[in-house]
């Protein structure tokens, strides 16, 4: 995206404390008043992208308000990444960082999470989650790269959508 001129600002934010009741994202949202949230087009949270033990693919977690963003992810995946199966979970679970934006009072913020294939209602299937066996050799770098490329293509699609989206 470095060479692209986007009609919106792009922020890359690394939250900490998700497993501690989403401390980082709750703090960010808590310090984001209506003026701040009114400027956020959408949040694309990336979490747990690299395990394909249940099959190559991606899961999008959304709520009803964020459905347009989940639909856009699906649209870009179908047109640019037909080999990447997408599953949408709506409503998604409330214990991931996207939910901090869903809970925002005042001007709401659309937020989705892109993750590796998950089970019903966003159940984490990765058997090494939070264990000493969660090591680099278990990462499916091709899947992680495909999801990262999907996000890049999503940003370009949003750029090309023009002022009706932005």
JSON list of C-alpha atoms in Angstrom, two decimals:
[
{"chain": "A", "resi": 1, "resn": "UNK", "atom": "CA", "xyz": [0.00, 0.00, 0.00]},
{"chain": "A", "resi": 2, "resn": "UNK", "atom": "CA", "xyz": [3.02, 2.27, 0.32]},
{"chain": "A", "resi": 3, "resn": "UNK", "atom": "CA", "xyz": [2.72, 3.40, -3.30]},
{"chain": "A", "resi": 4, "resn": "UNK", "atom": "CA", "xyz": [-1.05, 3.91, -3.10]},
{"chain": "A", "resi": 5, "resn": "UNK", "atom": "CA", "xyz": [-2.79, 7.18, -2.36]},
{"chain": "A", "resi": 6, "resn": "UNK", "atom": "CA", "xyz": [-5.68, 6.21, -0.15]},
{"chain": "A", "resi": 7, "resn": "UNK", "atom": "CA", "xyz": [-8.70, 8.48, 0.44]},
{"chain": "A", "resi": 8, "resn": "UNK", "atom": "CA", "xyz": [-8.57, 7.45, 4.10]},
{"chain": "A", "resi": 9, "resn": "UNK", "atom": "CA", "xyz": [-5.96, 7.05, 6.82]},
{"chain": "A", "resi": 10, "resn": "UNK", "atom": "CA", "xyz": [-4.81, 3.54, 7.58]},
{"chain": "A", "resi": 11, "resn": "UNK", "atom": "CA", "xyz": [-3.73, 2.65, 11.09]},
{"chain": "A", "resi": 12, "resn": "UNK", "atom": "CA", "xyz": [-1.99, -0.56, 12.06]},
{"chain": "A", "resi": 13, "resn": "UNK", "atom": "CA", "xyz": [-2.60, -1.11, 15.75]},
{"chain": "A", "resi": 14, "resn": "UNK", "atom": "CA", "xyz": [-1.23, -3.97, 17.83]},
{"chain": "A", "resi": 15, "resn": "UNK", "atom": "CA", "xyz": [-3.40, -4.60, 20.87]},
{"chain": "A", "resi": 16, "resn": "UNK", "atom": "CA", "xyz": [-2.17, -6.47, 23.90]},
{"chain": "A", "resi": 17, "resn": "UNK", "atom": "CA", "xyz": [-4.17, -8.20, 26.59]},
{"chain": "A", "resi": 18, "resn": "UNK", "atom": "CA", "xyz": [-6.87, -9.83, 24.47]},
{"chain": "A", "resi": 19, "resn": "UNK", "atom": "CA", "xyz": [-6.70, -12.93, 26.64]},
{"chain": "A", "resi": 20, "resn": "UNK", "atom": "CA", "xyz": [-7.04, -10.65, 29.69]},
{"chain": "A", "resi": 21, "resn": "UNK", "atom": "CA", "xyz": [-10.55, -9.47, 28.78]},
{"chain": "A", "resi": 22, "resn": "UNK", "atom": "CA", "xyz": [-9.36, -7.45, 25.75]},
{"chain": "A", "resi": 23, "resn": "UNK", "atom": "CA", "xyz": [-7.49, -4.87, 27.83]},
{"chain": "A", "resi": 24, "resn": "UNK", "atom": "CA", "xyz": [-5.69, -3.19, 24.91]},
{"chain": "A", "resi": 25, "resn": "UNK", "atom": "CA", "xyz": [-8.65, -2.82, 22.53]},
{"chain": "A", "resi": 26, "resn": "UNK", "atom": "CA", "xyz": [-11.00, -1.76, 25.35]},
{"chain": "A", "resi": 27, "resn": "UNK", "atom": "CA", "xyz": [-8.53, 0.95, 26.34]},
{"chain": "A", "resi": 28, "resn": "UNK", "atom": "CA", "xyz": [-8.24, 2.13, 22.72]},
{"chain": "A", "resi": 29, "resn": "UNK", "atom": "CA", "xyz": [-12.02, 2.26, 22.26]},
{"chain": "A", "resi": 30, "resn": "UNK", "atom": "CA", "xyz": [-12.45, 3.91, 25.67]},
{"chain": "A", "resi": 31, "resn": "UNK", "atom": "CA", "xyz": [-10.20, 6.74, 24.57]},
{"chain": "A", "resi": 32, "resn": "UNK", "atom": "CA", "xyz": [-11.97, 7.07, 21.21]},
{"chain": "A", "resi": 33, "resn": "UNK", "atom": "CA", "xyz": [-14.89, 9.50, 21.59]},
{"chain": "A", "resi": 34, "resn": "UNK", "atom": "CA", "xyz": [-17.55, 10.17, 18.96]},
{"chain": "A", "resi": 35, "resn": "UNK", "atom": "CA", "xyz": [-15.24, 12.46, 16.99]},
{"chain": "A", "resi": 36, "resn": "UNK", "atom": "CA", "xyz": [-12.71, 9.63, 16.77]},
{"chain": "A", "resi": 37, "resn": "UNK", "atom": "CA", "xyz": [-15.20, 6.81, 16.06]},
{"chain": "A", "resi": 38, "resn": "UNK", "atom": "CA", "xyz": [-17.04, 8.93, 13.51]},
{"chain": "A", "resi": 39, "resn": "UNK", "atom": "CA", "xyz": [-13.86, 8.91, 11.44]},
{"chain": "A", "resi": 40, "resn": "UNK", "atom": "CA", "xyz": [-13.35, 5.13, 11.53]},
{"chain": "A", "resi": 41, "resn": "UNK", "atom": "CA", "xyz": [-14.62, 3.52, 8.36]},
{"chain": "A", "resi": 42, "resn": "UNK", "atom": "CA", "xyz": [-14.06, 0.02, 9.71]},
{"chain": "A", "resi": 43, "resn": "UNK", "atom": "CA", "xyz": [-11.78, -2.20, 11.74]},
{"chain": "A", "resi": 44, "resn": "UNK", "atom": "CA", "xyz": [-10.20, -5.30, 10.25]},
{"chain": "A", "resi": 45, "resn": "UNK", "atom": "CA", "xyz": [-8.75, -7.32, 13.10]},
{"chain": "A", "resi": 46, "resn": "UNK", "atom": "CA", "xyz": [-6.30, -10.08, 12.18]},
{"chain": "A", "resi": 47, "resn": "UNK", "atom": "CA", "xyz": [-5.83, -12.89, 14.66]},
{"chain": "A", "resi": 48, "resn": "UNK", "atom": "CA", "xyz": [-4.73, -16.51, 14.39]},
{"chain": "A", "resi": 49, "resn": "UNK", "atom": "CA", "xyz": [-4.10, -16.72, 10.65]},
{"chain": "A", "resi": 50, "resn": "UNK", "atom": "CA", "xyz": [-1.56, -19.47, 10.23]},
{"chain": "A", "resi": 51, "resn": "UNK", "atom": "CA", "xyz": [-3.02, -22.85, 11.07]},
{"chain": "A", "resi": 52, "resn": "UNK", "atom": "CA", "xyz": [-4.78, -24.79, 8.36]},
{"chain": "A", "resi": 53, "resn": "UNK", "atom": "CA", "xyz": [-5.23, -28.09, 10.17]},
{"chain": "A", "resi": 54, "resn": "UNK", "atom": "CA", "xyz": [-8.97, -27.92, 9.54]},
{"chain": "A", "resi": 55, "resn": "UNK", "atom": "CA", "xyz": [-8.39, -26.96, 5.90]},
{"chain": "A", "resi": 56, "resn": "UNK", "atom": "CA", "xyz": [-7.09, -23.98, 3.96]},
{"chain": "A", "resi": 57, "resn": "UNK", "atom": "CA", "xyz": [-9.42, -21.02, 4.42]},
{"chain": "A", "resi": 58, "resn": "UNK", "atom": "CA", "xyz": [-10.44, -18.07, 6.54]},
{"chain": "A", "resi": 59, "resn": "UNK", "atom": "CA", "xyz": [-13.18, -17.16, 8.97]},
{"chain": "A", "resi": 60, "resn": "UNK", "atom": "CA", "xyz": [-14.77, -13.71, 9.17]},
{"chain": "A", "resi": 61, "resn": "UNK", "atom": "CA", "xyz": [-16.44, -12.82, 12.46]},
{"chain": "A", "resi": 62, "resn": "UNK", "atom": "CA", "xyz": [-19.00, -10.05, 12.28]},
{"chain": "A", "resi": 63, "resn": "UNK", "atom": "CA", "xyz": [-22.02, -8.59, 13.99]},
{"chain": "A", "resi": 64, "resn": "UNK", "atom": "CA", "xyz": [-25.11, -7.26, 12.20]},
{"chain": "A", "resi": 65, "resn": "UNK", "atom": "CA", "xyz": [-23.87, -3.64, 12.13]},
{"chain": "A", "resi": 66, "resn": "UNK", "atom": "CA", "xyz": [-20.59, -4.78, 10.55]},
{"chain": "A", "resi": 67, "resn": "UNK", "atom": "CA", "xyz": [-22.27, -7.02, 7.99]},
{"chain": "A", "resi": 68, "resn": "UNK", "atom": "CA", "xyz": [-21.40, -4.68, 5.10]},
{"chain": "A", "resi": 69, "resn": "UNK", "atom": "CA", "xyz": [-17.71, -5.09, 5.92]},
{"chain": "A", "resi": 70, "resn": "UNK", "atom": "CA", "xyz": [-17.98, -8.89, 6.15]},
{"chain": "A", "resi": 71, "resn": "UNK", "atom": "CA", "xyz": [-19.82, -8.87, 2.81]},
{"chain": "A", "resi": 72, "resn": "UNK", "atom": "CA", "xyz": [-17.03, -6.78, 1.26]},
{"chain": "A", "resi": 73, "resn": "UNK", "atom": "CA", "xyz": [-14.42, -9.27, 2.53]},
{"chain": "A", "resi": 74, "resn": "UNK", "atom": "CA", "xyz": [-16.43, -12.10, 0.95]},
{"chain": "A", "resi": 75, "resn": "UNK", "atom": "CA", "xyz": [-16.79, -10.17, -2.32]},
{"chain": "A", "resi": 76, "resn": "UNK", "atom": "CA", "xyz": [-13.05, -9.50, -2.57]},
{"chain": "A", "resi": 77, "resn": "UNK", "atom": "CA", "xyz": [-12.27, -13.12, -1.67]},
{"chain": "A", "resi": 78, "resn": "UNK", "atom": "CA", "xyz": [-14.62, -14.42, -4.39]},
{"chain": "A", "resi": 79, "resn": "UNK", "atom": "CA", "xyz": [-13.23, -12.10, -7.05]},
{"chain": "A", "resi": 80, "resn": "UNK", "atom": "CA", "xyz": [-9.52, -12.18, -6.18]},
{"chain": "A", "resi": 81, "resn": "UNK", "atom": "CA", "xyz": [-8.97, -15.31, -4.05]},
{"chain": "A", "resi": 82, "resn": "UNK", "atom": "CA", "xyz": [-11.46, -17.92, -5.24]},
{"chain": "A", "resi": 83, "resn": "UNK", "atom": "CA", "xyz": [-9.20, -20.65, -3.82]},
{"chain": "A", "resi": 84, "resn": "UNK", "atom": "CA", "xyz": [-9.64, -19.28, -0.27]},
{"chain": "A", "resi": 85, "resn": "UNK", "atom": "CA", "xyz": [-12.89, -20.55, 1.24]},
{"chain": "A", "resi": 86, "resn": "UNK", "atom": "CA", "xyz": [-14.50, -17.96, 3.52]},
{"chain": "A", "resi": 87, "resn": "UNK", "atom": "CA", "xyz": [-16.85, -18.77, 6.38]},
{"chain": "A", "resi": 88, "resn": "UNK", "atom": "CA", "xyz": [-18.75, -15.90, 8.02]},
{"chain": "A", "resi": 89, "resn": "UNK", "atom": "CA", "xyz": [-19.82, -16.22, 11.63]},
{"chain": "A", "resi": 90, "resn": "UNK", "atom": "CA", "xyz": [-22.54, -13.73, 12.50]},
{"chain": "A", "resi": 91, "resn": "UNK", "atom": "CA", "xyz": [-22.86, -12.95, 15.27]},
{"chain": "A", "resi": 92, "resn": "UNK", "atom": "CA", "xyz": [-19.25, -13.64, 16.08]},
{"chain": "A", "resi": 93, "resn": "UNK", "atom": "CA", "xyz": [-17.90, -14.31, 19.55]},
{"chain": "A", "resi": 94, "resn": "UNK", "atom": "CA", "xyz": [-17.52, -11.44, 22.01]},
{"chain": "A", "resi": 95, "resn": "UNK", "atom": "CA", "xyz": [-14.12, -12.37, 23.46]},
{"chain": "A", "resi": 96, "resn": "UNK", "atom": "CA", "xyz": [-11.97, -11.18, 20.53]},
{"chain": "A", "resi": 97, "resn": "UNK", "atom": "CA", "xyz": [-10.71, -7.61, 20.00]},
{"chain": "A", "resi": 98, "resn": "UNK", "atom": "CA", "xyz": [-13.38, -6.78, 17.41]},
{"chain": "A", "resi": 99, "resn": "UNK", "atom": "CA", "xyz": [-16.01, -6.91, 20.15]},
{"chain": "A", "resi": 100, "resn": "UNK", "atom": "CA", "xyz": [-14.51, -3.88, 21.89]},
{"chain": "A", "resi": 101, "resn": "UNK", "atom": "CA", "xyz": [-15.58, -1.83, 18.87]},
{"chain": "A", "resi": 102, "resn": "UNK", "atom": "CA", "xyz": [-19.02, -3.48, 18.81]},
{"chain": "A", "resi": 103, "resn": "UNK", "atom": "CA", "xyz": [-19.54, -2.36, 22.41]},
{"chain": "A", "resi": 104, "resn": "UNK", "atom": "CA", "xyz": [-18.61, 1.26, 21.68]},
{"chain": "A", "resi": 105, "resn": "UNK", "atom": "CA", "xyz": [-21.30, 3.64, 22.91]},
{"chain": "A", "resi": 106, "resn": "UNK", "atom": "CA", "xyz": [-22.13, 6.74, 20.90]},
{"chain": "A", "resi": 107, "resn": "UNK", "atom": "CA", "xyz": [-21.19, 6.49, 17.23]},
{"chain": "A", "resi": 108, "resn": "UNK", "atom": "CA", "xyz": [-20.82, 2.76, 16.49]},
{"chain": "A", "resi": 109, "resn": "UNK", "atom": "CA", "xyz": [-17.80, 1.27, 14.72]},
{"chain": "A", "resi": 110, "resn": "UNK", "atom": "CA", "xyz": [-17.95, -1.57, 12.20]},
{"chain": "A", "resi": 111, "resn": "UNK", "atom": "CA", "xyz": [-15.41, -4.27, 13.00]},
{"chain": "A", "resi": 112, "resn": "UNK", "atom": "CA", "xyz": [-14.65, -7.76, 11.74]},
{"chain": "A", "resi": 113, "resn": "UNK", "atom": "CA", "xyz": [-11.97, -10.29, 12.54]},
{"chain": "A", "resi": 114, "resn": "UNK", "atom": "CA", "xyz": [-10.23, -12.39, 9.92]},
{"chain": "A", "resi": 115, "resn": "UNK", "atom": "CA", "xyz": [-8.87, -15.64, 11.30]},
{"chain": "A", "resi": 116, "resn": "UNK", "atom": "CA", "xyz": [-7.90, -19.14, 10.26]},
{"chain": "A", "resi": 117, "resn": "UNK", "atom": "CA", "xyz": [-10.73, -21.68, 9.92]},
{"chain": "A", "resi": 118, "resn": "UNK", "atom": "CA", "xyz": [-12.64, -21.84, 13.18]},
{"chain": "A", "resi": 119, "resn": "UNK", "atom": "CA", "xyz": [-15.37, -24.07, 14.52]},
{"chain": "A", "resi": 120, "resn": "UNK", "atom": "CA", "xyz": [-18.99, -23.31, 15.33]},
{"chain": "A", "resi": 121, "resn": "UNK", "atom": "CA", "xyz": [-19.49, -19.87, 16.93]},
{"chain": "A", "resi": 122, "resn": "UNK", "atom": "CA", "xyz": [-15.79, -19.09, 16.51]},
{"chain": "A", "resi": 123, "resn": "UNK", "atom": "CA", "xyz": [-14.46, -22.02, 18.53]},
{"chain": "A", "resi": 124, "resn": "UNK", "atom": "CA", "xyz": [-10.67, -22.18, 18.28]},
{"chain": "A", "resi": 125, "resn": "UNK", "atom": "CA", "xyz": [-9.71, -25.52, 16.76]},
{"chain": "A", "resi": 126, "resn": "UNK", "atom": "CA", "xyz": [-5.94, -25.10, 16.89]},
{"chain": "A", "resi": 127, "resn": "UNK", "atom": "CA", "xyz": [-4.83, -27.86, 19.28]},
{"chain": "A", "resi": 128, "resn": "UNK", "atom": "CA", "xyz": [-1.67, -26.04, 20.38]},
{"chain": "A", "resi": 129, "resn": "UNK", "atom": "CA", "xyz": [-3.39, -22.77, 21.36]},
{"chain": "A", "resi": 130, "resn": "UNK", "atom": "CA", "xyz": [-1.59, -21.29, 24.38]},
{"chain": "A", "resi": 131, "resn": "UNK", "atom": "CA", "xyz": [0.69, -24.27, 24.85]},
{"chain": "A", "resi": 132, "resn": "UNK", "atom": "CA", "xyz": [4.42, -24.76, 24.70]},
{"chain": "A", "resi": 133, "resn": "UNK", "atom": "CA", "xyz": [3.86, -26.63, 21.42]},
{"chain": "A", "resi": 134, "resn": "UNK", "atom": "CA", "xyz": [2.60, -23.48, 19.66]},
{"chain": "A", "resi": 135, "resn": "UNK", "atom": "CA", "xyz": [5.75, -23.14, 17.56]},
{"chain": "A", "resi": 136, "resn": "UNK", "atom": "CA", "xyz": [6.74, -21.59, 14.23]},
{"chain": "A", "resi": 137, "resn": "UNK", "atom": "CA", "xyz": [6.87, -24.93, 12.44]},
{"chain": "A", "resi": 138, "resn": "UNK", "atom": "CA", "xyz": [3.08, -25.21, 12.83]},
{"chain": "A", "resi": 139, "resn": "UNK", "atom": "CA", "xyz": [2.40, -22.03, 10.83]},
{"chain": "A", "resi": 140, "resn": "UNK", "atom": "CA", "xyz": [0.96, -22.41, 7.34]},
{"chain": "A", "resi": 141, "resn": "UNK", "atom": "CA", "xyz": [2.75, -19.44, 5.78]},
{"chain": "A", "resi": 142, "resn": "UNK", "atom": "CA", "xyz": [0.90, -19.85, 2.47]},
{"chain": "A", "resi": 143, "resn": "UNK", "atom": "CA", "xyz": [-2.44, -19.40, 4.23]},
{"chain": "A", "resi": 144, "resn": "UNK", "atom": "CA", "xyz": [-1.18, -16.43, 6.26]},
{"chain": "A", "resi": 145, "resn": "UNK", "atom": "CA", "xyz": [0.17, -14.83, 3.07]},
{"chain": "A", "resi": 146, "resn": "UNK", "atom": "CA", "xyz": [-3.11, -15.40, 1.22]},
{"chain": "A", "resi": 147, "resn": "UNK", "atom": "CA", "xyz": [-5.10, -13.77, 4.03]},
{"chain": "A", "resi": 148, "resn": "UNK", "atom": "CA", "xyz": [-2.65, -10.86, 4.14]},
{"chain": "A", "resi": 149, "resn": "UNK", "atom": "CA", "xyz": [-3.05, -10.45, 0.36]},
{"chain": "A", "resi": 150, "resn": "UNK", "atom": "CA", "xyz": [-6.83, -10.52, 0.84]},
{"chain": "A", "resi": 151, "resn": "UNK", "atom": "CA", "xyz": [-6.53, -7.61, 3.28]},
{"chain": "A", "resi": 152, "resn": "UNK", "atom": "CA", "xyz": [-4.37, -5.69, 0.79]},
{"chain": "A", "resi": 153, "resn": "UNK", "atom": "CA", "xyz": [-6.94, -6.31, -1.95]},
{"chain": "A", "resi": 154, "resn": "UNK", "atom": "CA", "xyz": [-9.70, -5.25, 0.45]},
{"chain": "A", "resi": 155, "resn": "UNK", "atom": "CA", "xyz": [-7.92, -1.93, 1.08]},
{"chain": "A", "resi": 156, "resn": "UNK", "atom": "CA", "xyz": [-7.56, -1.38, -2.66]},
{"chain": "A", "resi": 157, "resn": "UNK", "atom": "CA", "xyz": [-11.23, -2.24, -3.18]},
{"chain": "A", "resi": 158, "resn": "UNK", "atom": "CA", "xyz": [-12.19, 0.27, -0.50]},
{"chain": "A", "resi": 159, "resn": "UNK", "atom": "CA", "xyz": [-9.92, 2.86, -2.15]},
{"chain": "A", "resi": 160, "resn": "UNK", "atom": "CA", "xyz": [-11.60, 2.31, -5.51]},
{"chain": "A", "resi": 161, "resn": "UNK", "atom": "CA", "xyz": [-15.11, 2.45, -4.02]},
{"chain": "A", "resi": 162, "resn": "UNK", "atom": "CA", "xyz": [-14.94, 6.23, -3.92]},
{"chain": "A", "resi": 163, "resn": "UNK", "atom": "CA", "xyz": [-16.72, 8.67, -1.64]},
{"chain": "A", "resi": 164, "resn": "UNK", "atom": "CA", "xyz": [-19.90, 6.60, -1.29]},
{"chain": "A", "resi": 165, "resn": "UNK", "atom": "CA", "xyz": [-17.92, 4.13, 0.85]},
{"chain": "A", "resi": 166, "resn": "UNK", "atom": "CA", "xyz": [-15.46, 6.55, 2.40]}
]
